[in-house]
XYZ file of C-alpha atoms in Angstrom:
658
model
C -107.378 188.720 58.632
C -109.144 187.163 61.601
C -110.939 183.734 60.905
C -114.527 183.595 62.065
C -115.857 180.362 63.171
C -119.472 179.594 63.594
C -120.374 176.747 66.019
C -124.006 175.157 66.145
C -126.161 174.817 69.153
C -125.465 171.742 71.217
C -126.514 169.515 68.708
C -127.599 166.571 71.035
C -129.672 168.411 73.578
C -131.211 171.472 71.896
C -132.309 173.095 68.516
C -130.000 173.863 65.954
C -129.184 177.570 66.036
C -126.413 179.151 63.857
C -125.088 181.441 66.661
C -123.458 184.790 66.393
C -119.867 184.112 64.938
C -117.022 183.946 67.424
C -113.859 185.803 66.151
C -110.415 183.957 66.712
C -107.501 185.769 67.098
C -104.826 185.635 64.314
C -102.083 182.877 65.191
C -98.466 183.868 64.877
C -97.062 182.370 61.181
C -95.089 180.176 62.880
C -96.177 176.968 64.924
C -93.236 177.459 67.329
C -95.067 180.331 68.633
C -97.709 178.092 70.158
C -95.340 175.781 71.632
C -91.891 177.874 72.563
C -90.421 174.772 74.105
C -90.841 172.919 70.850
C -92.813 169.589 69.939
C -92.581 166.030 70.824
C -92.811 163.177 68.874
C -92.607 159.419 68.935
C -89.154 157.729 69.510
C -89.100 156.006 66.086
C -89.777 159.563 64.356
C -87.042 161.014 66.099
C -84.830 158.334 64.982
C -85.764 158.827 61.577
C -85.165 162.471 61.877
C -81.863 162.079 63.529
C -81.086 159.965 60.645
C -81.944 162.580 57.806
C -85.083 160.258 56.644
C -87.627 162.880 58.067
C -88.068 166.391 58.354
C -88.073 167.858 61.948
C -91.618 167.280 63.660
C -92.086 171.293 63.610
C -91.950 171.286 59.871
C -94.208 168.339 59.590
C -96.901 170.026 61.404
C -99.231 172.975 60.097
C -98.917 176.288 61.309
C -101.863 175.733 63.576
C -102.103 172.124 64.497
C -105.397 170.837 66.254
C -104.717 170.713 69.791
C -106.740 167.778 71.084
C -107.588 167.437 74.688
C -107.186 163.623 75.947
C -110.189 162.242 78.146
C -108.026 161.463 81.162
C -104.648 163.315 80.570
C -101.251 163.379 78.816
C -100.552 160.089 77.202
C -97.130 157.742 76.245
C -95.686 156.761 73.059
C -95.878 153.104 72.063
C -97.678 149.799 71.734
C -100.349 148.223 69.379
C -104.152 148.861 69.630
C -105.441 145.198 68.215
C -109.062 144.878 66.631
C -111.173 142.170 65.103
C -112.368 142.539 61.458
C -115.021 140.579 60.010
C -113.709 140.806 56.386
C -116.632 142.619 55.124
C -116.581 146.255 54.031
C -113.175 147.192 55.175
C -113.917 150.936 54.304
C -116.145 151.159 57.343
C -113.473 151.076 60.031
C -115.316 152.915 62.764
C -112.792 152.244 65.085
C -109.972 153.676 63.153
C -110.100 156.771 60.882
C -112.442 159.805 61.577
C -110.928 163.005 60.156
C -113.591 164.874 57.840
C -113.401 168.565 57.173
C -115.437 169.227 60.541
C -116.372 166.675 63.163
C -118.730 165.894 65.998
C -117.333 166.651 69.314
C -116.706 163.561 71.562
C -120.221 163.926 73.354
C -122.004 164.584 70.211
C -123.248 167.992 71.386
C -121.570 170.299 68.917
C -119.926 170.366 65.319
C -116.377 171.304 65.707
C -113.334 172.313 63.451
C -110.888 169.293 62.443
C -109.125 169.554 59.178
C -111.051 173.037 58.744
C -109.938 175.271 61.483
C -112.971 177.322 61.086
C -115.440 178.309 58.510
C -118.035 181.307 57.821
C -121.831 181.089 56.929
C -123.205 183.689 55.080
C -126.426 185.137 56.429
C -128.722 183.134 54.156
C -126.860 179.791 54.583
C -126.163 179.317 50.931
C -122.553 179.837 51.341
C -120.207 177.842 53.431
C -116.486 179.058 53.332
C -113.857 176.883 55.231
C -110.413 177.913 56.272
C -107.955 175.130 56.027
C -104.480 174.648 58.223
C -101.581 176.305 56.482
C -98.718 173.895 55.914
C -100.816 170.739 56.715
C -99.344 167.950 54.920
C -100.502 164.328 53.502
C -98.856 161.443 54.792
C -96.330 161.329 51.970
C -95.172 164.934 52.897
C -96.902 166.800 50.242
C -99.169 169.838 51.014
C -102.887 169.491 51.526
C -104.628 172.471 50.095
C -107.899 173.736 48.559
C -106.600 172.305 45.366
C -107.387 168.967 46.662
C -110.800 169.606 47.737
C -111.668 170.992 44.446
C -109.962 167.853 42.745
C -112.371 165.577 44.728
C -115.404 167.779 43.826
C -114.669 168.025 40.257
C -112.580 164.708 39.492
C -114.385 162.487 41.889
C -117.628 163.320 43.430
C -119.241 165.479 40.548
C -117.612 163.420 37.707
C -120.217 161.310 36.063
C -117.439 158.878 34.820
C -116.428 157.921 38.418
C -119.966 158.706 40.192
C -122.516 157.348 37.751
C -125.251 158.086 39.794
C -124.206 161.436 40.841
C -122.747 163.121 43.797
C -123.850 161.384 47.217
C -126.734 163.071 48.645
C -125.031 164.419 51.689
C -123.358 166.612 49.432
C -126.523 167.882 47.563
C -129.225 170.310 48.728
C -132.806 169.501 47.644
C -130.989 167.427 44.800
C -129.105 170.787 44.041
C -125.471 170.840 43.541
C -122.944 173.332 45.011
C -120.420 175.254 43.196
C -116.949 174.388 45.069
C -114.280 177.241 44.628
C -111.020 177.586 45.900
C -110.352 181.071 47.163
C -106.844 180.640 47.720
C -104.624 177.900 48.920
C -105.986 177.361 52.370
C -109.580 178.763 51.626
C -112.310 176.790 49.868
C -116.118 177.862 49.462
C -119.231 175.699 48.949
C -122.152 177.523 47.302
C -125.632 176.420 47.143
C -128.616 177.786 45.084
C -131.036 177.441 48.131
C -130.077 177.779 51.988
C -128.416 174.584 53.200
C -129.439 174.001 56.912
C -127.660 170.810 57.413
C -124.425 171.084 55.560
C -122.413 170.773 58.516
C -124.066 167.953 59.889
C -123.628 166.040 56.716
C -119.748 166.940 56.519
C -119.356 165.884 60.385
C -120.739 162.326 59.255
C -119.025 159.414 58.053
C -119.310 160.598 54.508
C -118.098 163.585 54.749
C -114.509 162.356 54.948
C -115.032 161.897 50.997
C -114.075 165.615 50.952
C -110.692 165.095 52.075
C -109.557 161.695 50.522
C -108.058 162.572 47.299
C -104.989 164.043 47.067
C -104.441 165.639 43.690
C -100.735 164.906 43.109
C -101.407 161.382 43.486
C -105.123 160.667 42.134
C -104.222 162.428 38.859
C -102.857 158.700 37.532
C -106.175 157.134 37.925
C -108.069 160.090 36.083
C -108.923 158.659 32.625
C -109.189 162.071 31.223
C -106.129 163.221 32.820
C -103.855 160.237 32.347
C -105.700 158.255 29.557
C -102.605 155.973 28.464
C -101.858 155.482 32.082
C -105.250 154.244 33.108
C -105.883 152.198 29.866
C -102.747 150.381 30.991
C -103.665 149.523 34.335
C -107.173 148.663 33.126
C -105.863 146.329 30.820
C -103.534 144.576 33.297
C -106.552 144.002 35.545
C -108.571 142.672 32.472
C -111.310 145.623 33.141
C -113.374 147.483 30.424
C -115.973 149.653 32.731
C -113.822 152.459 34.096
C -116.435 153.170 36.770
C -116.123 149.601 38.126
C -112.660 149.653 37.925
C -112.151 152.826 39.624
C -114.754 151.827 42.461
C -112.675 148.587 42.770
C -108.863 149.658 42.669
C -109.308 153.378 43.782
C -112.459 153.960 45.604
C -114.015 156.365 48.302
C -115.559 156.033 51.603
C -117.794 153.250 51.559
C -115.580 151.213 49.083
C -113.700 148.320 49.998
C -110.752 149.172 47.825
C -110.374 152.787 50.269
C -107.642 151.054 52.362
C -106.223 148.661 49.769
C -103.381 150.676 48.320
C -100.803 151.476 50.942
C -99.254 153.987 48.610
C -102.308 156.074 48.519
C -101.661 159.429 51.049
C -103.872 159.760 53.549
C -104.751 162.584 56.431
C -105.563 159.725 58.977
C -103.229 158.908 62.033
C -102.232 155.644 60.878
C -101.237 154.482 57.404
C -101.600 151.072 55.936
C -98.384 148.989 55.209
C -99.869 146.243 52.765
C -103.111 145.765 50.821
C -105.912 144.524 52.907
C -108.342 142.334 50.797
C -107.593 138.772 51.078
C -105.285 139.315 54.282
C -105.719 137.760 57.589
C -103.678 140.189 59.452
C -103.240 143.799 58.562
C -101.134 146.784 60.296
C -101.166 150.329 60.209
C -98.320 152.588 61.237
C -98.226 155.966 62.839
C -98.408 159.087 60.261
C -95.550 160.986 60.635
C -97.298 164.091 59.136
C -100.610 163.880 61.258
C -101.861 167.346 62.074
C -102.798 166.930 65.797
C -100.887 167.613 69.115
C -101.818 167.027 72.878
C -101.854 170.131 75.194
C -97.931 169.572 75.917
C -97.233 170.049 72.356
C -96.572 166.353 71.519
C -97.487 164.836 68.322
C -100.371 162.585 67.857
C -101.008 159.529 67.931
C -99.698 158.161 70.805
C -100.280 154.304 69.812
C -97.390 153.162 67.280
C -99.704 150.373 65.493
C -103.127 149.675 64.587
C -103.408 145.751 63.832
C -106.545 144.266 62.541
C -106.993 140.477 62.556
C -109.729 138.530 60.577
C -112.721 136.952 62.298
C -115.269 136.408 60.096
C -117.359 134.315 62.543
C -118.939 136.511 65.326
C -118.117 133.705 67.969
C -114.502 133.832 66.923
C -114.526 137.506 67.609
C -116.448 137.311 70.713
C -113.815 134.640 72.245
C -110.968 136.989 71.105
C -112.443 139.622 73.236
C -113.283 137.752 76.596
C -109.733 136.065 76.288
C -108.384 139.822 75.826
C -106.932 139.329 72.331
C -108.346 142.431 71.310
C -108.045 146.057 72.615
C -111.784 147.226 72.229
C -114.593 144.863 71.295
C -116.648 145.654 68.183
C -120.147 146.155 68.331
C -121.285 143.257 66.856
C -120.656 141.058 69.624
C -121.059 143.777 72.360
C -124.788 143.182 72.709
C -126.713 142.657 75.929
C -127.158 138.782 74.985
C -123.163 138.576 75.427
C -123.084 140.809 78.605
C -122.997 138.083 81.076
C -119.838 136.360 79.423
C -118.152 139.644 79.169
C -118.687 140.621 82.798
C -117.662 137.183 84.024
C -114.408 137.254 82.264
C -113.255 140.699 82.884
C -110.590 139.666 85.329
C -109.222 136.712 82.981
C -109.204 138.721 80.065
C -107.806 141.973 81.522
C -110.265 144.092 80.383
C -113.316 146.481 81.799
C -116.791 147.379 80.279
C -117.655 150.756 79.204
C -121.215 151.807 78.509
C -122.144 152.738 74.865
C -125.346 154.561 74.191
C -127.010 153.895 71.119
C -128.111 156.583 68.700
C -130.245 154.077 66.893
C -133.877 154.801 67.379
C -135.379 151.212 67.157
C -134.075 147.678 67.258
C -135.891 146.781 64.339
C -137.954 148.796 61.763
C -140.598 147.118 59.493
C -141.517 148.917 56.180
C -144.300 147.308 54.085
C -144.781 147.724 50.296
C -147.291 150.310 49.769
C -146.408 150.360 46.157
C -146.876 146.532 45.835
C -147.381 145.286 42.041
C -150.328 143.385 43.301
C -153.254 145.840 43.793
C -154.637 143.840 46.731
C -151.406 143.851 48.548
C -150.821 147.421 48.128
C -154.467 148.407 49.141
C -153.831 146.272 52.466
C -150.040 147.318 53.276
C -151.195 150.901 52.567
C -153.775 150.766 55.109
C -153.060 152.335 58.483
C -155.465 149.961 60.086
C -153.426 146.994 58.874
C -150.162 148.740 60.211
C -152.150 149.454 63.489
C -153.350 146.002 63.968
C -149.894 144.148 63.447
C -148.295 146.680 65.738
C -150.919 145.843 68.525
C -150.215 142.378 67.845
C -146.600 142.432 68.807
C -146.015 141.225 72.541
C -143.079 144.282 72.825
C -142.478 143.779 76.666
C -142.082 139.690 76.007
C -139.409 140.462 73.395
C -137.475 143.061 75.651
C -137.716 140.538 78.392
C -136.582 137.642 76.588
C -134.606 138.826 73.480
C -133.069 142.082 74.877
C -132.808 140.651 78.465
C -134.995 143.488 79.826
C -132.991 146.272 78.304
C -135.217 149.053 76.114
C -138.813 149.868 75.999
C -141.774 149.454 73.721
C -141.131 152.429 70.761
C -141.967 152.989 67.299
C -139.609 154.500 64.879
C -139.189 157.832 66.030
C -136.489 160.353 67.342
C -135.508 159.397 70.792
C -136.156 160.977 74.217
C -133.776 163.823 74.715
C -133.721 164.703 70.919
C -135.147 168.136 70.534
C -137.645 166.356 68.240
C -138.885 163.605 70.125
C -142.592 163.343 69.654
C -144.092 161.165 72.172
C -147.363 160.338 70.300
C -145.521 158.978 67.474
C -143.043 157.145 69.547
C -145.668 155.346 71.812
C -148.663 155.001 69.470
C -150.067 151.136 69.084
C -147.371 149.883 71.178
C -149.782 148.341 73.471
C -149.962 144.461 73.198
C -153.723 143.902 72.892
C -154.654 140.917 70.540
C -158.399 142.235 70.775
C -157.576 145.814 69.489
C -155.390 144.258 66.868
C -158.498 142.233 65.640
C -160.509 145.294 65.671
C -158.216 146.872 63.310
C -157.415 144.337 60.944
C -161.184 143.472 60.653
C -161.489 146.573 59.029
C -159.223 145.891 55.775
C -158.564 142.002 56.353
C -161.667 140.460 58.061
C -161.446 137.061 59.489
C -162.570 134.055 56.950
C -164.726 131.177 58.109
C -161.646 128.801 58.418
C -159.739 131.181 60.793
C -157.542 132.698 58.055
C -158.086 136.316 57.380
C -159.514 137.799 53.632
C -158.022 140.259 51.549
C -160.098 142.792 49.963
C -161.094 140.679 47.022
C -162.415 138.031 49.372
C -159.558 135.507 49.109
C -157.269 134.343 51.738
C -154.490 136.858 52.364
C -150.647 135.941 53.158
C -147.762 137.837 53.145
C -144.039 137.489 53.982
C -141.362 139.447 55.744
C -137.753 139.483 54.669
C -135.165 139.851 57.259
C -131.253 139.900 57.423
C -130.413 136.889 59.742
C -126.668 137.766 60.012
C -126.753 141.609 60.376
C -128.838 141.551 63.796
C -129.073 137.847 64.876
C -131.651 139.145 67.644
C -133.962 140.135 65.095
C -134.421 136.698 64.111
C -135.451 135.879 67.857
C -137.774 138.754 68.062
C -139.702 137.962 64.815
C -140.014 134.403 65.697
C -142.178 135.861 68.662
C -143.908 137.999 66.480
C -144.657 135.475 63.680
C -146.378 133.667 66.519
C -148.655 136.369 68.120
C -149.541 137.387 64.365
C -150.723 133.917 63.686
C -152.889 134.207 66.906
C -154.942 136.777 65.227
C -155.316 134.954 62.126
C -152.561 136.386 59.984
C -150.953 134.119 57.377
C -147.548 135.336 57.761
C -144.253 133.869 56.682
C -140.951 135.189 57.806
C -138.002 134.800 55.410
C -134.503 134.641 56.828
C -131.864 135.430 54.878
C -128.162 135.464 54.711
C -126.271 139.097 54.233
C -125.113 138.107 50.728
C -128.845 137.681 49.735
C -130.789 139.993 52.112
C -130.350 142.771 49.522
C -131.684 141.255 46.555
C -134.619 139.942 48.638
C -135.273 143.170 49.904
C -135.195 144.920 46.468
C -137.527 142.769 44.613
C -140.558 144.747 43.504
C -143.021 142.012 44.743
C -141.251 141.879 48.485
C -144.101 142.286 50.817
C -142.002 143.992 53.460
C -138.518 143.870 55.111
C -137.093 144.703 58.546
C -133.858 146.636 59.069
C -132.273 148.439 62.439
C -133.355 152.197 62.971
C -130.389 154.108 62.479
C -129.804 158.238 63.659
C -132.657 158.953 66.302
C -130.491 160.984 68.849
C -129.812 164.760 69.169
C -130.158 166.561 65.889
C -129.338 163.190 63.671
C -133.220 163.230 62.698
C -132.676 166.242 60.726
C -130.248 164.201 58.199
C -132.558 161.364 58.701
C -135.726 162.640 57.322
C -136.011 160.020 54.367
C -135.467 156.910 56.990
C -138.373 157.846 59.317
C -140.551 158.080 56.267
C -139.058 154.773 54.960
C -138.021 156.519 51.581
C -134.440 156.803 51.431
C -133.740 155.674 47.678
C -133.104 151.736 46.871
C -132.809 151.034 50.745
C -136.378 151.814 51.337
C -138.161 148.746 53.160
C -140.544 146.999 51.001
C -141.934 148.812 47.265
C -142.047 152.455 47.745
C -141.079 153.432 44.137
C -144.351 154.360 43.025
C -144.584 157.159 45.940
C -140.709 157.858 45.548
C -141.311 158.397 41.526
C -144.222 160.837 42.358
C -141.801 162.832 44.482
C -138.976 163.022 41.969
C -141.486 164.110 39.475
C -142.809 166.624 41.844
C -139.452 168.047 42.298
C -138.452 167.920 38.434
C -141.020 166.988 35.917
C -138.227 166.251 33.426
C -136.270 163.710 35.850
C -135.677 160.365 34.472
C -137.081 157.518 36.635
C -135.291 154.300 37.632
C -136.319 151.545 35.280
C -139.521 150.100 36.357
C -140.560 153.057 38.354
C -144.162 154.470 37.938
C -145.425 157.380 39.957
C -148.289 156.574 42.246
C -149.758 159.733 44.073
C -149.515 159.389 47.806
C -152.199 160.388 50.434
C -152.394 164.255 51.261
C -150.363 163.758 54.485
C -147.516 161.676 53.018
C -147.529 164.565 50.123
C -146.906 166.914 52.811
C -144.231 164.875 54.282
C -142.510 164.860 50.926
C -142.744 168.419 50.650
C -141.391 168.994 54.192
C -138.459 166.547 53.553
C -137.533 169.073 50.723
C -138.092 172.227 52.831
C -136.385 171.436 55.895
C -132.932 171.126 55.109
C -133.551 174.529 53.537
C -134.115 176.329 57.104
C -132.606 176.956 60.103
C -133.354 177.676 63.665
C -137.001 178.053 65.163
C -138.408 177.640 61.404
C -136.458 174.429 61.029
C -137.776 173.249 64.513
C -141.340 174.094 63.825
C -141.108 172.318 60.610
C -139.689 169.141 62.153
C -142.630 169.232 64.827
C -145.027 169.065 61.815
C -143.043 166.231 60.022
C -143.115 164.190 63.284
C -147.121 164.980 63.775
C -147.643 163.972 60.494
C -145.603 160.645 60.567
C -147.756 159.818 63.817
C -151.075 160.724 61.949
C -149.755 158.187 59.007
C -147.898 155.667 61.180
C -145.822 154.248 58.178
C -143.536 152.032 59.873
C -143.768 149.493 62.745
C -140.817 149.235 65.315
C -140.329 147.189 68.470
C -138.008 148.761 71.227
C -135.259 151.540 71.880
C -131.958 149.678 71.748
C -130.260 149.765 75.399
C -127.770 147.520 77.266
C -124.676 148.144 74.874
C -121.212 148.645 76.068
C -117.484 147.915 74.830
C -115.064 145.739 76.457
C -111.876 147.770 76.612
C -108.343 146.293 78.015
C -107.204 147.810 81.092
C -103.824 148.694 79.541
C -105.786 151.208 77.044
C -106.037 154.783 78.484
C -107.878 157.897 77.454
C -111.171 156.058 76.923
C -114.126 158.218 77.807
C -116.366 156.754 80.651
C -119.217 156.202 78.270
C -119.318 156.032 74.486
C -121.710 156.938 71.769
C -122.628 154.235 69.009
C -124.382 155.424 65.947
C -124.038 155.838 62.132
C -124.277 159.287 61.077
C -122.591 159.856 64.495
C -119.905 157.346 63.518
C -119.327 155.939 66.872
C -117.128 155.270 68.665
C -114.545 156.762 66.279
C -115.033 160.665 67.526
C -113.899 159.751 70.800
C -110.250 160.629 69.629
C -108.614 157.449 69.033
C -105.261 159.343 68.412
C -105.296 160.144 72.118
C -105.617 156.577 73.329
C -102.381 154.993 74.650
C -100.932 151.690 75.680
C -99.560 151.834 79.669
C -96.274 150.481 79.337
């Protein structure tokens, strides 16, 4: 049969359209037909084949390996790629592994085949059928089939003993779970009750990797229902009594620190671990001999022999490593505008060059206030658009851009970025003018100035509030909010900025009586706003900035009157426009094409009308240092979260000049 592949319209430049299916010719049943001259492989692997310790490369590759076009040209085998690692959540190696079922293209414009060689979408977008690569294997040589995907769904993602809160939202559609069905060994279908217009985008994001992380033949031993005695013994050895907690800490999925902590766990990624990772100062990953990709000359990828990670918990140490040329590519946390001068000045000494990196973040810092604060006075003030507009006009964004961001970026509210088909100028630019007189005019409507120069709440008493900030995550936010605190006080606001360590920020932000909190605005370029609706509303579960539990509880009950609410959540009816935003958040994922684009227009218009969150500026001026010996790095990179940059640049094609 012919496999039919649906491609999306240009996801960074235009509206999402399900285009006509493109029929691909049937491939020969032997991969030798696509490479009649045979396949090349790394010398180390050839030596293992010659010694009888590894099957020939043609037998290790799938019938239809994925051919990857390098950025510059055909590479050579060998060398080490050295990275710095902060010692935090090791699962998020954005410079290491990115091999979901489908993937973003290098430029972020389309969703492309990856582990799945193609897919079919039903006309009503309720059913997605994926065609896998016949003969593809895990890193231990065992076959990868539809059984592994069904196992992930039934025994991990949709298993309440493992995922106690249910499947991740990326796998749901309006809260509805798919039915995952094995059609045959190399075909699997996801079926939803409602149309799912965002499924491919969600699968291409980082959490889509969960689908292909669980080799059934290996993972069954950790399943308490399939291996009760064995699991009981392992838990007893670990002194564990909670199965879900033990599983998360010892098996793990994408996003869990334990994901890379078992070197025996088979993988589909390009490199495989040699040791447990937690507690180590240096870890090494070696080439996966069963990796499913080749270059245009039929050489099996990856080119680089080893990926090495060195622990550097202090960003200053990482910065020193980078400018001294000790690491192959500088990580994002030190590749900032503030450090650009030192990177630039040390290029020759460190033997590296700088590659620009465009950020998909839609704002350097987003403030969300507690519209459902337990104190009714604070709830009334924070829920006032006049208050939020006054705060915004009292921010000197250009001063912050010039002094903190070194002139990079432009004043901007939380909104899709220019260039996105969902860019809304009214939303992006409203209340961005620094004008203390206008600020006072808005503030006077809800918190009038008292006789002693301090503003009063609706109850006539002095009004004060505090903002929580993670000082470790983005140090530039600390500098920005020190300037903001000064100008807010100039208009009579009694405000305290609380700077927390990364370890303490989560608890501070999640307190019911938190007045407000700040986080970076993520996923604003191209089509990413479609899968980011909750962020733009500032209602995305427990990660909402400030207390939005009342509105969130109202929405939960709107969707399902019988739903159980999280402890302490009481429904609060939102204003009419916000109610419509919640409705749109539910409807948009079930639409495609022109209908979806029109609803997104309504969504951003309502966001502009309500002005729910406050931003500072567009992120700009980012880059990466890349050692001059490293080749096939694109001329520019994309940074992002749901576009998990820079991982989509095809690290397997990078090579070290010998």
